[in-house]
Amino acid sequence: WTVLKNDTPQSPTISYFHNLFYMHSGTIYWEHPSGLENYVFENNIVMIDKLYHVSDTDPFTADYNLFVSQSPRDSFQGVHGAHFTSVDDIEFADPDNLDFTMSLDSPAKDKGKVISGYNDDAIGVPDIGPFEYGQPPGPDWPRPRSTTFQTP
């Protein structure tokens, strides 16, 4: 399972832009620290094969997200996002081996939201997820963070 937790009362908004969350099973849980006015979750791809649970907290702003699971979550995808039931639908080259290169026909290509000061330099319309189509991910990739918790 995965927990996205931030405790930053200095900032009234916590934003997640252009991320890829790839879990074979997992839980997404949002904690609402004091002083937080809004979570913003946009232009992300979330892939969870088995277990799915989102604990929405108000206020929560989400849109332009692609969500892969057996159950849709409209409040998480947003009006401009989409739900898919298979990782294959996103059309990555080889996600099991951490190759998240998009195909020309990927539903993530040119479907993102322009976020002023963040992705203004995208060629055309920004893509959803961490990488722009046709652009190399950088020399440090893959560098996935893997956290494992043991439970009794």
PDB file of C-alpha atoms in Angstrom:
ATOM      1  CA  TRP A   1       0.000   0.000   0.000  1.00  0.00           C
ATOM      2  CA  THR A   2       1.020   3.587  -0.446  1.00  0.00           C
ATOM      3  CA  VAL A   3       0.376   6.643   1.670  1.00  0.00           C
ATOM      4  CA  LEU A   4       0.755  10.134   0.274  1.00  0.00           C
ATOM      5  CA  LYS A   5       1.252  12.232   3.352  1.00  0.00           C
ATOM      6  CA  ASN A   6       2.263  15.837   3.672  1.00  0.00           C
ATOM      7  CA  ASP A   7       2.437  17.860   6.830  1.00  0.00           C
ATOM      8  CA  THR A   8       3.198  21.348   5.564  1.00  0.00           C
ATOM      9  CA  PRO A   9       1.098  23.851   7.481  1.00  0.00           C
ATOM     10  CA  GLN A  10       3.270  26.682   6.082  1.00  0.00           C
ATOM     11  CA  SER A  11       1.667  26.207   2.662  1.00  0.00           C
ATOM     12  CA  PRO A  12      -2.094  26.529   2.209  1.00  0.00           C
ATOM     13  CA  THR A  13      -1.995  24.265  -0.893  1.00  0.00           C
ATOM     14  CA  ILE A  14      -0.309  20.961  -1.654  1.00  0.00           C
ATOM     15  CA  SER A  15      -0.049  20.257  -5.383  1.00  0.00           C
ATOM     16  CA  TYR A  16       0.746  17.040  -7.232  1.00  0.00           C
ATOM     17  CA  PHE A  17       1.409  17.728 -10.934  1.00  0.00           C
ATOM     18  CA  HIS A  18       2.616  15.322 -13.641  1.00  0.00           C
ATOM     19  CA  ASN A  19       3.308  12.227 -11.543  1.00  0.00           C
ATOM     20  CA  LEU A  20       3.074   8.520 -12.206  1.00  0.00           C
ATOM     21  CA  PHE A  21       1.894   6.234  -9.413  1.00  0.00           C
ATOM     22  CA  TYR A  22       2.332   2.580 -10.404  1.00  0.00           C
ATOM     23  CA  MET A  23       1.293   0.023  -7.795  1.00  0.00           C
ATOM     24  CA  HIS A  24       0.343  -3.619  -8.136  1.00  0.00           C
ATOM     25  CA  SER A  25      -1.797  -3.150  -5.054  1.00  0.00           C
ATOM     26  CA  GLY A  26      -2.227  -0.084  -3.007  1.00  0.00           C
ATOM     27  CA  THR A  27      -4.191   2.496  -1.151  1.00  0.00           C
ATOM     28  CA  ILE A  28      -4.151   6.208  -1.678  1.00  0.00           C
ATOM     29  CA  TYR A  29      -4.935   8.099   1.479  1.00  0.00           C
ATOM     30  CA  TRP A  30      -5.030  11.852   1.871  1.00  0.00           C
ATOM     31  CA  GLU A  31      -4.401  13.334   5.286  1.00  0.00           C
ATOM     32  CA  HIS A  32      -5.595  16.859   5.960  1.00  0.00           C
ATOM     33  CA  PRO A  33      -2.995  18.704   8.075  1.00  0.00           C
ATOM     34  CA  SER A  34      -4.075  21.798   9.959  1.00  0.00           C
ATOM     35  CA  GLY A  35      -3.733  24.992   7.952  1.00  0.00           C
ATOM     36  CA  LEU A  36      -4.218  23.253   4.621  1.00  0.00           C
ATOM     37  CA  GLU A  37      -6.732  24.928   2.349  1.00  0.00           C
ATOM     38  CA  ASN A  38      -6.544  22.695  -0.723  1.00  0.00           C
ATOM     39  CA  TYR A  39      -5.029  19.598  -2.334  1.00  0.00           C
ATOM     40  CA  VAL A  40      -4.533  19.959  -6.092  1.00  0.00           C
ATOM     41  CA  PHE A  41      -4.007  16.754  -8.083  1.00  0.00           C
ATOM     42  CA  GLU A  42      -3.683  17.344 -11.849  1.00  0.00           C
ATOM     43  CA  ASN A  43      -2.025  15.753 -14.906  1.00  0.00           C
ATOM     44  CA  ASN A  44      -1.213  12.509 -13.062  1.00  0.00           C
ATOM     45  CA  ILE A  45      -1.420   8.849 -14.037  1.00  0.00           C
ATOM     46  CA  VAL A  46      -2.409   6.440 -11.268  1.00  0.00           C
ATOM     47  CA  MET A  47      -2.261   2.688 -11.900  1.00  0.00           C
ATOM     48  CA  ILE A  48      -3.468   0.299  -9.207  1.00  0.00           C
ATOM     49  CA  ASP A  49      -4.100  -3.303 -10.254  1.00  0.00           C
ATOM     50  CA  LYS A  50      -5.898  -4.709  -7.219  1.00  0.00           C
ATOM     51  CA  LEU A  51      -6.807  -2.835  -4.058  1.00  0.00           C
ATOM     52  CA  TYR A  52      -8.202   0.643  -4.396  1.00  0.00           C
ATOM     53  CA  HIS A  53      -9.355   3.106  -1.797  1.00  0.00           C
ATOM     54  CA  VAL A  54      -9.299   6.861  -1.769  1.00  0.00           C
ATOM     55  CA  SER A  55     -10.223   8.799   1.313  1.00  0.00           C
ATOM     56  CA  ASP A  56     -11.225  12.156  -0.173  1.00  0.00           C
ATOM     57  CA  THR A  57     -10.866  15.166   2.053  1.00  0.00           C
ATOM     58  CA  ASP A  58     -12.417  18.535   1.472  1.00  0.00           C
ATOM     59  CA  PRO A  59     -11.128  20.605  -0.120  1.00  0.00           C
ATOM     60  CA  PHE A  60      -9.749  18.455  -2.911  1.00  0.00           C
ATOM     61  CA  THR A  61      -9.266  19.592  -6.518  1.00  0.00           C
ATOM     62  CA  ALA A  62      -8.567  16.902  -9.116  1.00  0.00           C
ATOM     63  CA  ASP A  63      -8.725  16.965 -12.895  1.00  0.00           C
ATOM     64  CA  TYR A  64      -6.853  15.807 -16.003  1.00  0.00           C
ATOM     65  CA  ASN A  65      -5.845  12.527 -14.345  1.00  0.00           C
ATOM     66  CA  LEU A  66      -5.781   9.068 -15.907  1.00  0.00           C
ATOM     67  CA  PHE A  67      -6.803   6.373 -13.475  1.00  0.00           C
ATOM     68  CA  VAL A  68      -6.291   2.629 -14.029  1.00  0.00           C
ATOM     69  CA  SER A  69      -8.215   0.293 -11.717  1.00  0.00           C
ATOM     70  CA  GLN A  70     -11.220  -1.992 -11.698  1.00  0.00           C
ATOM     71  CA  SER A  71     -13.429   0.794 -10.321  1.00  0.00           C
ATOM     72  CA  PRO A  72     -13.696   4.377 -11.609  1.00  0.00           C
ATOM     73  CA  ARG A  73     -13.360   7.285  -9.226  1.00  0.00           C
ATOM     74  CA  ASP A  74     -14.860  10.366 -10.873  1.00  0.00           C
ATOM     75  CA  SER A  75     -13.785  12.804  -8.157  1.00  0.00           C
ATOM     76  CA  PHE A  76     -10.196  11.627  -8.607  1.00  0.00           C
ATOM     77  CA  GLN A  77     -10.119  11.623 -12.415  1.00  0.00           C
ATOM     78  CA  GLY A  78     -11.912  14.927 -12.819  1.00  0.00           C
ATOM     79  CA  VAL A  79     -14.074  16.108 -15.684  1.00  0.00           C
ATOM     80  CA  HIS A  80     -11.189  16.027 -18.190  1.00  0.00           C
ATOM     81  CA  GLY A  81      -9.624  12.787 -16.948  1.00  0.00           C
ATOM     82  CA  ALA A  82     -10.407   9.192 -17.812  1.00  0.00           C
ATOM     83  CA  HIS A  83     -10.735   5.736 -16.271  1.00  0.00           C
ATOM     84  CA  PHE A  84      -9.201   2.576 -17.731  1.00  0.00           C
ATOM     85  CA  THR A  85      -9.341  -1.021 -16.502  1.00  0.00           C
ATOM     86  CA  SER A  86      -5.950  -2.119 -17.861  1.00  0.00           C
ATOM     87  CA  VAL A  87      -2.434  -0.659 -17.754  1.00  0.00           C
ATOM     88  CA  ASP A  88      -2.204  -1.702 -21.418  1.00  0.00           C
ATOM     89  CA  ASP A  89      -4.808   0.968 -22.251  1.00  0.00           C
ATOM     90  CA  ILE A  90      -2.312   3.731 -21.417  1.00  0.00           C
ATOM     91  CA  GLU A  91      -0.008   2.357 -24.148  1.00  0.00           C
ATOM     92  CA  PHE A  92       3.338   2.469 -22.385  1.00  0.00           C
ATOM     93  CA  ALA A  93       6.222   0.553 -23.957  1.00  0.00           C
ATOM     94  CA  ASP A  94       6.960  -1.820 -21.026  1.00  0.00           C
ATOM     95  CA  PRO A  95       5.705  -0.671 -17.609  1.00  0.00           C
ATOM     96  CA  ASP A  96       6.695  -3.919 -15.855  1.00  0.00           C
ATOM     97  CA  ASN A  97      10.318  -3.042 -16.658  1.00  0.00           C
ATOM     98  CA  LEU A  98       9.842   0.661 -15.849  1.00  0.00           C
ATOM     99  CA  ASP A  99       9.745   1.801 -19.478  1.00  0.00           C
ATOM    100  CA  PHE A 100       6.942   4.376 -19.428  1.00  0.00           C
ATOM    101  CA  THR A 101       7.617   5.666 -22.929  1.00  0.00           C
ATOM    102  CA  MET A 102       4.247   6.570 -24.462  1.00  0.00           C
ATOM    103  CA  SER A 103       3.108   5.452 -27.860  1.00  0.00           C
ATOM    104  CA  LEU A 104       1.901   8.006 -30.381  1.00  0.00           C
ATOM    105  CA  ASP A 105      -1.684   6.880 -29.664  1.00  0.00           C
ATOM    106  CA  SER A 106      -1.465   6.994 -25.849  1.00  0.00           C
ATOM    107  CA  PRO A 107      -4.529   8.590 -24.206  1.00  0.00           C
ATOM    108  CA  ALA A 108      -2.076  10.628 -22.089  1.00  0.00           C
ATOM    109  CA  LYS A 109      -0.553  12.386 -25.117  1.00  0.00           C
ATOM    110  CA  ASP A 110      -1.634  16.026 -25.517  1.00  0.00           C
ATOM    111  CA  LYS A 111      -4.421  15.648 -22.931  1.00  0.00           C
ATOM    112  CA  GLY A 112      -2.932  17.562 -19.972  1.00  0.00           C
ATOM    113  CA  LYS A 113      -3.780  20.916 -18.511  1.00  0.00           C
ATOM    114  CA  VAL A 114      -1.500  23.907 -19.025  1.00  0.00           C
ATOM    115  CA  ILE A 115      -0.295  24.945 -15.565  1.00  0.00           C
ATOM    116  CA  SER A 116       1.156  28.439 -15.635  1.00  0.00           C
ATOM    117  CA  GLY A 117       4.777  28.528 -14.510  1.00  0.00           C
ATOM    118  CA  TYR A 118       5.025  24.747 -14.440  1.00  0.00           C
ATOM    119  CA  ASN A 119       4.599  23.224 -17.898  1.00  0.00           C
ATOM    120  CA  ASP A 120       4.454  26.289 -20.151  1.00  0.00           C
ATOM    121  CA  ASP A 121       7.385  24.929 -22.183  1.00  0.00           C
ATOM    122  CA  ALA A 122       5.539  21.792 -23.313  1.00  0.00           C
ATOM    123  CA  ILE A 123       5.454  21.326 -27.065  1.00  0.00           C
ATOM    124  CA  GLY A 124       1.801  21.827 -27.955  1.00  0.00           C
ATOM    125  CA  VAL A 125      -0.595  20.683 -25.250  1.00  0.00           C
ATOM    126  CA  PRO A 126       1.112  19.086 -22.213  1.00  0.00           C
ATOM    127  CA  ASP A 127       0.893  15.333 -21.794  1.00  0.00           C
ATOM    128  CA  ILE A 128      -0.589  13.736 -18.693  1.00  0.00           C
ATOM    129  CA  GLY A 129       2.024  12.041 -16.521  1.00  0.00           C
ATOM    130  CA  PRO A 130       5.701  12.745 -15.841  1.00  0.00           C
ATOM    131  CA  PHE A 131       7.106  12.544 -19.389  1.00  0.00           C
ATOM    132  CA  GLU A 132       6.351  14.382 -22.602  1.00  0.00           C
ATOM    133  CA  TYR A 133       5.950  12.229 -25.706  1.00  0.00           C
ATOM    134  CA  GLY A 134       9.193  12.069 -27.672  1.00  0.00           C
ATOM    135  CA  GLN A 135      11.295  13.614 -24.898  1.00  0.00           C
ATOM    136  CA  PRO A 136      13.861  11.499 -23.021  1.00  0.00           C
ATOM    137  CA  PRO A 137      13.117  11.115 -19.292  1.00  0.00           C
ATOM    138  CA  GLY A 138      16.672  12.077 -18.291  1.00  0.00           C
ATOM    139  CA  PRO A 139      19.880  10.313 -17.309  1.00  0.00           C
ATOM    140  CA  ASP A 140      18.763   9.374 -13.784  1.00  0.00           C
ATOM    141  CA  TRP A 141      15.740   7.362 -14.935  1.00  0.00           C
ATOM    142  CA  PRO A 142      14.677   4.817 -13.837  1.00  0.00           C
ATOM    143  CA  ARG A 143      14.976   5.869 -10.273  1.00  0.00           C
ATOM    144  CA  PRO A 144      11.732   4.677  -8.731  1.00  0.00           C
ATOM    145  CA  ARG A 145      11.201   5.007  -5.046  1.00  0.00           C
ATOM    146  CA  SER A 146      10.249   1.718  -3.484  1.00  0.00           C
ATOM    147  CA  THR A 147       8.977   1.563   0.058  1.00  0.00           C
ATOM    148  CA  THR A 148       8.035  -1.745   1.633  1.00  0.00           C
ATOM    149  CA  PHE A 149       6.143  -2.153   4.863  1.00  0.00           C
ATOM    150  CA  GLN A 150       6.019  -5.433   6.774  1.00  0.00           C
ATOM    151  CA  THR A 151       2.795  -6.173   8.607  1.00  0.00           C
ATOM    152  CA  PRO A 152       2.236  -8.929  11.153  1.00  0.00           C
TER     153      PRO A 152
END
